[in-house]
CSV table of C-alpha atoms in Angstrom, one decimal:
chain,number,residue,atom,x,y,z
A,75,UNK,CA,143.4,106.4,100.4
A,76,UNK,CA,140.2,107.6,98.6
A,77,UNK,CA,137.4,105.1,98.2
A,78,UNK,CA,134.5,105.7,95.7
A,79,UNK,CA,131.1,106.1,97.3
A,80,UNK,CA,129.6,103.0,95.6
A,81,UNK,CA,132.4,100.8,97.0
A,82,UNK,CA,131.6,102.1,100.6
A,83,UNK,CA,127.9,101.4,100.1
A,84,UNK,CA,128.7,97.9,98.8
A,85,UNK,CA,130.9,97.0,101.7
A,86,UNK,CA,128.4,98.3,104.2
A,87,UNK,CA,125.5,96.4,102.7
A,88,UNK,CA,127.3,93.1,102.4
A,89,UNK,CA,128.5,93.2,106.1
A,90,UNK,CA,125.0,94.3,107.4
A,91,UNK,CA,123.3,91.6,105.4
A,92,UNK,CA,125.8,89.0,106.7
A,93,UNK,CA,124.9,90.1,110.2
A,94,UNK,CA,121.3,89.2,109.4
A,95,UNK,CA,119.8,92.5,108.6
A,96,UNK,CA,116.9,92.5,106.1
A,97,UNK,CA,117.7,93.9,102.7
A,98,UNK,CA,115.6,97.0,103.3
A,99,UNK,CA,117.2,97.8,106.6
A,100,UNK,CA,120.7,97.1,105.3
A,101,UNK,CA,120.0,99.4,102.3
A,102,UNK,CA,118.7,102.2,104.6
A,103,UNK,CA,121.5,101.9,107.1
A,104,UNK,CA,124.2,101.9,104.4
A,105,UNK,CA,122.6,104.9,102.7
A,106,UNK,CA,122.6,106.9,106.0
A,107,UNK,CA,126.2,105.9,106.8
A,108,UNK,CA,127.4,106.7,103.4
A,109,UNK,CA,125.6,110.1,103.4
A,110,UNK,CA,127.4,110.8,106.7
A,111,UNK,CA,130.8,110.2,105.2
A,112,UNK,CA,129.9,112.2,102.1
A,113,UNK,CA,129.1,115.2,104.3
A,114,UNK,CA,132.5,115.0,105.9
A,115,UNK,CA,131.3,113.6,109.3
A,116,UNK,CA,134.0,111.0,109.3
A,117,UNK,CA,133.4,110.1,112.9
A,118,UNK,CA,129.9,108.8,112.3
A,119,UNK,CA,130.0,106.9,109.0
A,120,UNK,CA,131.8,103.8,108.0
A,121,UNK,CA,134.3,104.4,110.8
A,122,UNK,CA,131.5,103.2,113.2
A,123,UNK,CA,131.4,99.8,111.5
A,124,UNK,CA,134.0,98.2,113.8
A,125,UNK,CA,132.1,99.5,116.8
A,126,UNK,CA,128.8,98.1,115.5
A,127,UNK,CA,130.7,94.8,114.9
A,128,UNK,CA,131.6,94.7,118.6
A,129,UNK,CA,128.1,95.5,119.6
A,130,UNK,CA,126.7,92.8,117.3
A,131,UNK,CA,129.1,90.1,118.5
A,132,UNK,CA,128.3,91.1,122.2
A,133,UNK,CA,124.6,90.4,121.5
A,134,UNK,CA,123.4,93.9,122.1
A,135,UNK,CA,122.2,94.6,118.5
A,136,UNK,CA,118.9,93.1,117.2
A,137,UNK,CA,119.4,92.7,113.4
A,138,UNK,CA,115.8,91.5,112.8
A,139,UNK,CA,113.8,94.1,114.8
A,140,UNK,CA,110.0,94.6,114.8
A,141,UNK,CA,109.3,98.3,115.4
A,142,UNK,CA,106.3,98.7,117.7
A,143,UNK,CA,104.3,101.9,118.2
A,144,UNK,CA,103.7,102.1,121.9
A,145,UNK,CA,101.7,105.3,122.0
A,146,UNK,CA,100.2,107.4,119.2
A,147,UNK,CA,97.9,110.3,118.4
A,148,UNK,CA,97.3,112.6,115.5
A,149,UNK,CA,100.4,114.7,116.2
A,150,UNK,CA,102.7,112.3,118.1
A,151,UNK,CA,104.0,108.8,118.4
A,152,UNK,CA,106.4,106.7,120.6
A,153,UNK,CA,108.1,103.9,118.8
A,154,UNK,CA,110.1,101.0,120.3
A,155,UNK,CA,113.1,100.2,118.1
A,156,UNK,CA,113.4,96.7,119.5
A,157,UNK,CA,117.1,97.1,120.3
A,158,UNK,CA,118.0,97.7,116.6
A,159,UNK,CA,120.7,99.9,115.1
A,160,UNK,CA,119.3,103.4,115.0
A,161,UNK,CA,119.4,104.2,111.3
A,162,UNK,CA,116.3,102.3,110.0
A,163,UNK,CA,114.0,103.3,112.8
A,164,UNK,CA,115.2,106.9,112.6
A,165,UNK,CA,114.4,107.2,108.9
A,166,UNK,CA,111.0,105.6,109.6
A,167,UNK,CA,110.3,107.9,112.6
A,168,UNK,CA,111.2,111.1,110.8
A,169,UNK,CA,108.9,110.2,107.9
A,170,UNK,CA,106.1,109.4,110.3
A,171,UNK,CA,106.6,112.8,111.9
A,172,UNK,CA,106.4,114.5,108.5
A,173,UNK,CA,103.3,112.5,107.5
A,174,UNK,CA,101.6,113.6,110.7
A,175,UNK,CA,102.7,117.2,110.5
A,176,UNK,CA,101.1,117.5,107.0
A,177,UNK,CA,97.8,116.8,108.7
A,178,UNK,CA,98.3,118.5,112.1
A,179,UNK,CA,100.8,121.3,111.3
A,180,UNK,CA,103.3,120.1,113.9
A,181,UNK,CA,104.2,116.5,115.0
A,182,UNK,CA,106.7,114.8,117.3
A,183,UNK,CA,107.9,111.2,117.2
A,184,UNK,CA,110.0,109.7,119.9
A,185,UNK,CA,112.0,106.5,119.7
A,186,UNK,CA,113.1,104.4,122.6
A,187,UNK,CA,115.2,101.2,122.9
A,188,UNK,CA,117.5,102.1,120.0
A,189,UNK,CA,121.2,102.3,119.3
A,190,UNK,CA,123.6,104.8,117.7
A,191,UNK,CA,122.0,106.3,114.6
A,192,UNK,CA,124.9,108.1,112.9
A,193,UNK,CA,124.7,111.8,112.0
A,194,UNK,CA,121.5,113.5,113.3
A,195,UNK,CA,121.6,115.9,110.3
A,196,UNK,CA,120.8,113.1,107.9
A,197,UNK,CA,117.3,112.7,109.4
A,198,UNK,CA,116.4,116.4,109.7
A,199,UNK,CA,117.3,116.7,106.0
A,200,UNK,CA,114.6,114.1,105.3
A,201,UNK,CA,112.0,116.6,106.6
A,202,UNK,CA,113.5,119.5,104.6
A,203,UNK,CA,113.5,117.4,101.4
A,204,UNK,CA,109.8,116.8,102.0
A,205,UNK,CA,109.0,120.5,102.5
A,206,UNK,CA,109.0,120.4,106.3
A,207,UNK,CA,111.1,121.9,109.1
A,208,UNK,CA,112.9,119.1,110.9
A,209,UNK,CA,114.6,119.0,114.3
A,210,UNK,CA,116.4,115.9,115.7
A,211,UNK,CA,118.0,115.1,119.1
A,212,UNK,CA,119.3,111.9,120.6
A,213,UNK,CA,120.5,110.6,123.9
A,214,UNK,CA,123.8,108.7,124.0
A,215,UNK,CA,125.4,105.6,125.6
A,216,UNK,CA,128.9,106.9,125.7
A,217,UNK,CA,129.7,109.1,128.7
A,218,UNK,CA,132.3,111.6,127.5
A,219,UNK,CA,131.4,115.2,128.4
A,220,UNK,CA,132.7,116.8,131.6
A,221,UNK,CA,130.0,119.2,132.8
A,222,UNK,CA,130.8,122.8,133.8
A,223,UNK,CA,132.6,122.7,137.2
A,224,UNK,CA,132.8,118.9,137.0
A,225,UNK,CA,135.8,116.6,137.3
A,226,UNK,CA,134.5,113.6,135.5
A,227,UNK,CA,132.4,112.9,132.4
A,228,UNK,CA,128.7,112.4,133.1
A,229,UNK,CA,127.0,113.1,129.8
A,230,UNK,CA,127.5,112.3,126.1
A,231,UNK,CA,128.0,114.4,123.1
A,232,UNK,CA,124.2,114.8,122.7
A,233,UNK,CA,123.6,115.9,119.1
A,234,UNK,CA,121.2,118.5,117.8
A,235,UNK,CA,120.2,118.9,114.2
A,236,UNK,CA,117.8,121.3,112.4
A,237,UNK,CA,116.9,121.6,108.8
A,238,UNK,CA,114.5,124.0,106.9
A,239,UNK,CA,113.4,123.9,103.2
A,240,UNK,CA,114.1,126.6,100.7
A,241,UNK,CA,113.4,127.3,97.0
A,242,UNK,CA,116.6,128.5,95.4
A,243,UNK,CA,119.3,127.7,98.0
A,244,UNK,CA,120.2,124.4,99.5
A,245,UNK,CA,118.2,123.8,102.7
A,246,UNK,CA,119.5,125.3,105.9
A,247,UNK,CA,121.1,122.4,107.8
A,248,UNK,CA,122.5,122.7,111.3
A,249,UNK,CA,124.1,119.5,112.7
A,250,UNK,CA,126.1,119.8,115.9
A,251,UNK,CA,127.3,118.1,119.0
A,252,UNK,CA,126.7,120.0,122.3
A,253,UNK,CA,130.3,119.2,123.2
A,254,UNK,CA,133.2,121.2,121.8
A,255,UNK,CA,133.7,118.2,119.5
A,256,UNK,CA,132.1,114.9,118.9
A,257,UNK,CA,133.8,111.9,120.6
A,258,UNK,CA,134.1,110.2,117.2
A,259,UNK,CA,136.2,113.2,116.0
A,260,UNK,CA,138.8,112.3,118.7
A,261,UNK,CA,138.9,108.8,117.3
A,262,UNK,CA,139.4,110.2,113.8
A,263,UNK,CA,142.4,112.3,114.9
A,264,UNK,CA,143.9,109.1,116.5
A,265,UNK,CA,143.4,107.1,113.3
A,266,UNK,CA,145.2,109.9,111.4
A,267,UNK,CA,147.9,110.3,114.1
A,268,UNK,CA,147.1,114.1,114.3
A,269,UNK,CA,147.4,116.2,117.4
A,270,UNK,CA,144.1,117.6,118.7
A,271,UNK,CA,143.4,121.4,118.9
A,272,UNK,CA,143.8,122.7,122.4
A,273,UNK,CA,140.5,122.9,124.4
A,274,UNK,CA,138.8,119.8,122.9
A,275,UNK,CA,139.8,117.3,125.6
A,276,UNK,CA,140.9,117.8,129.2
A,277,UNK,CA,142.5,115.5,131.7
A,278,UNK,CA,141.6,114.7,135.3
A,279,UNK,CA,143.0,118.1,136.4
A,280,UNK,CA,141.1,120.0,133.7
A,281,UNK,CA,144.2,120.6,131.7
A,282,UNK,CA,144.0,120.4,127.9
A,283,UNK,CA,145.3,117.3,126.1
A,284,UNK,CA,146.4,117.4,122.5
A,285,UNK,CA,148.3,114.1,122.1
A,286,UNK,CA,145.8,111.9,120.1
A,287,UNK,CA,146.6,108.7,122.0
A,288,UNK,CA,146.3,110.3,125.4
A,289,UNK,CA,143.1,112.2,124.4
A,290,UNK,CA,141.5,109.0,123.1
A,291,UNK,CA,142.3,107.4,126.5
A,292,UNK,CA,140.6,110.2,128.4
A,293,UNK,CA,137.5,110.1,126.2
A,294,UNK,CA,137.1,106.3,125.8
A,295,UNK,CA,139.0,104.5,128.5
A,296,UNK,CA,139.6,106.4,131.7
A,297,UNK,CA,137.1,107.3,134.3
A,298,UNK,CA,138.4,110.9,134.6
A,299,UNK,CA,138.7,113.7,132.0
A,300,UNK,CA,136.9,113.9,128.7
A,301,UNK,CA,135.5,116.4,126.3
A,302,UNK,CA,134.5,119.9,127.2
A,303,UNK,CA,131.0,121.3,126.7
A,304,UNK,CA,130.4,123.4,123.6
A,305,UNK,CA,132.3,126.7,124.3
A,306,UNK,CA,134.9,125.1,126.5
A,307,UNK,CA,135.6,126.9,129.8
A,308,UNK,CA,132.7,128.8,131.6
A,309,UNK,CA,134.4,132.1,130.9
A,310,UNK,CA,133.9,131.6,127.1
A,311,UNK,CA,130.4,130.1,127.3
A,312,UNK,CA,130.9,126.5,128.1
A,313,UNK,CA,127.9,126.5,130.5
A,314,UNK,CA,125.7,127.3,127.6
A,315,UNK,CA,126.9,124.2,125.8
A,316,UNK,CA,126.3,122.2,129.0
A,317,UNK,CA,122.8,123.6,129.2
A,318,UNK,CA,122.1,122.7,125.6
A,319,UNK,CA,123.3,119.1,126.2
A,320,UNK,CA,120.8,118.7,129.1
A,321,UNK,CA,118.0,120.1,126.9
A,322,UNK,CA,118.9,117.6,124.1
A,323,UNK,CA,118.8,114.7,126.6
A,324,UNK,CA,115.5,115.8,128.0
A,325,UNK,CA,114.0,115.7,124.5
A,326,UNK,CA,115.8,112.7,123.1
A,327,UNK,CA,116.1,110.7,126.3
A,328,UNK,CA,113.8,111.6,129.1
A,329,UNK,CA,110.8,112.1,126.9
A,330,UNK,CA,111.1,108.7,125.3
A,331,UNK,CA,112.2,106.8,128.5
A,332,UNK,CA,115.7,106.1,127.3
A,333,UNK,CA,118.7,105.6,129.6
A,334,UNK,CA,120.9,108.4,131.0
A,335,UNK,CA,124.5,108.1,131.9
A,336,UNK,CA,124.1,104.3,132.4
A,337,UNK,CA,127.7,103.6,133.2
A,338,UNK,CA,127.9,106.2,136.0
A,339,UNK,CA,124.5,105.5,137.5
A,340,UNK,CA,124.9,101.7,137.2
A,341,UNK,CA,121.4,101.4,135.8
A,342,UNK,CA,122.4,98.9,133.2
A,343,UNK,CA,124.6,95.8,132.9
A,344,UNK,CA,127.3,95.9,130.2
A,345,UNK,CA,125.3,93.2,128.3
A,346,UNK,CA,122.1,95.2,128.3
A,347,UNK,CA,120.9,96.9,125.1
A,348,UNK,CA,121.9,100.6,125.0
A,349,UNK,CA,118.3,101.9,125.1
A,350,UNK,CA,119.2,105.1,123.3
A,351,UNK,CA,116.3,107.5,122.6
A,352,UNK,CA,115.7,109.8,119.6
A,353,UNK,CA,113.4,112.8,119.1
A,354,UNK,CA,112.0,113.9,115.7
A,355,UNK,CA,110.1,117.1,115.3
A,356,UNK,CA,108.4,118.1,112.0
A,357,UNK,CA,106.7,121.4,111.3
A,358,UNK,CA,104.7,122.1,108.1
A,359,UNK,CA,105.5,125.7,107.1
A,360,UNK,CA,102.2,125.7,105.1
A,361,UNK,CA,100.3,125.6,108.4
A,362,UNK,CA,101.7,129.0,109.3
A,363,UNK,CA,102.3,130.7,105.9
A,364,UNK,CA,100.7,130.8,102.5
A,365,UNK,CA,102.3,128.3,100.1
A,366,UNK,CA,105.9,129.1,99.3
A,367,UNK,CA,106.2,132.2,101.5
A,368,UNK,CA,108.3,130.6,104.2
A,369,UNK,CA,110.8,129.2,101.6
A,370,UNK,CA,111.0,132.5,99.8
A,371,UNK,CA,111.7,134.4,103.0
A,372,UNK,CA,114.3,131.9,104.1
A,373,UNK,CA,116.0,132.2,100.7
A,374,UNK,CA,116.2,136.0,101.4
A,375,UNK,CA,117.7,135.4,104.8
A,376,UNK,CA,120.4,133.1,103.3
A,377,UNK,CA,121.1,135.5,100.5
A,378,UNK,CA,121.6,138.3,103.0
A,379,UNK,CA,124.0,136.2,105.1
A,380,UNK,CA,125.9,135.1,102.0
A,381,UNK,CA,126.2,138.7,100.9
A,382,UNK,CA,127.6,140.0,104.2
A,383,UNK,CA,130.9,141.8,104.1
A,384,UNK,CA,133.8,139.4,104.2
A,385,UNK,CA,136.6,139.7,106.7
A,386,UNK,CA,138.8,137.8,104.1
A,387,UNK,CA,138.0,138.4,100.5
A,388,UNK,CA,138.9,134.8,99.7
A,389,UNK,CA,136.5,133.4,102.3
A,390,UNK,CA,132.8,133.8,101.7
A,391,UNK,CA,130.3,134.0,104.5
A,392,UNK,CA,128.6,130.6,104.9
A,393,UNK,CA,125.5,129.3,106.5
A,394,UNK,CA,124.9,125.9,108.2
A,395,UNK,CA,125.0,123.2,105.6
A,396,UNK,CA,127.2,124.9,103.0
A,397,UNK,CA,130.4,123.2,104.1
A,398,UNK,CA,128.8,119.8,104.2
A,399,UNK,CA,127.3,120.2,100.7
A,400,UNK,CA,130.6,121.3,99.3
A,401,UNK,CA,132.3,118.3,100.9
A,402,UNK,CA,129.6,116.0,99.5
A,403,UNK,CA,130.2,117.2,95.9
A,404,UNK,CA,134.0,116.8,96.3
A,405,UNK,CA,133.7,113.3,97.8
A,406,UNK,CA,131.2,112.1,95.2
A,407,UNK,CA,133.8,113.2,92.6
A,408,UNK,CA,137.0,112.2,94.2
A,409,UNK,CA,136.0,109.5,96.7
A,410,UNK,CA,135.8,109.4,100.5
A,411,UNK,CA,139.2,109.5,102.4
A,412,UNK,CA,139.6,106.4,104.6
A,413,UNK,CA,142.7,106.2,106.9
A,414,UNK,CA,145.0,103.2,106.6
A,415,UNK,CA,144.3,102.2,110.2
A,416,UNK,CA,140.6,102.2,109.6
A,417,UNK,CA,141.0,100.2,106.4
A,418,UNK,CA,142.7,97.5,108.4
A,419,UNK,CA,139.9,97.5,111.0
A,420,UNK,CA,137.3,97.2,108.2
A,421,UNK,CA,139.2,94.4,106.5
A,422,UNK,CA,139.0,92.5,109.8
A,423,UNK,CA,135.2,93.2,110.1
A,424,UNK,CA,134.7,91.9,106.5
A,425,UNK,CA,136.7,88.8,107.3
A,426,UNK,CA,134.7,88.1,110.5
A,427,UNK,CA,131.5,88.5,108.5
A,428,UNK,CA,132.8,86.2,105.8
A,429,UNK,CA,132.2,88.7,103.0
A,430,UNK,CA,134.6,90.1,100.4
A,431,UNK,CA,136.7,93.2,101.4
A,432,UNK,CA,136.1,95.6,98.5
A,433,UNK,CA,137.5,98.9,99.9
A,434,UNK,CA,141.0,98.2,98.7
A,435,UNK,CA,139.8,98.0,95.1
A,436,UNK,CA,139.6,101.3,93.2
């Protein structure tokens, strides 16, 4: 069914507050999760609430964190998230990076001891909305990606997001996993009982798996098999996706001191906080160009791409961010699609939190 955006926000806020989150952090988290759903990233929005519920009840989420700046200079900072959910600290960190870049031209803020933060693109967009170039990466807790020439998963989906401001067009916004598909997308296909495209998931013999139940098992339950790197097999560029994934972890994980592949390396107990790391880069275009020149030139780049000759007259050439903004407008108008299976899971979460379930009301 379709659920109106305000209803989704209301449900998120009531559950998060019931878990003990401050009003400010609950509002921020709900806003980021709703924005993720509006953009069509169904794997990282409200569908994550049952997972967060399990983490909260297992004692791995701190709902009343005190963020601590461990290191800081004019153009950098390292922030300890105090084992909190990643959304509030990520909004804070990206804004700190932009504040600093406005003084120094370029700034980096790293976050350690965090948890899942949703869609990376929501945070790079914060920079673009403030007139800066933003780049975001993050390490992961889940171990789902089978490296090139590997037989078992060792890395996560390791996201990379980038946004740049414009004058006339919507900001350029790239938000991608460094795997062929995000692990959460496999979950979405299972919730909707849809077969997966070939090449997304492989079994222990490196053979493609399209059955949604079997694919979910290889990604989330079994020690073998998993998701392919971006590009798939080496012959079609999978080694490049693998390389990008390692780069993302170096920036998002190693730089901050976050965990790497904890399940495989046995560096953490199941009860330990996830210790996910995030990386936020902000660049002030005004440090390199006269006021407005960067945005004007980027508009021209986007106009040229939009004006490229079409292979199909009915399908315009797009740039990164176009599909998400089109989906956002449609979902603000018509509501966010929520599968029946997910609705039942969310109903259970609301009941456990002792708050009203409002998603079934139009």
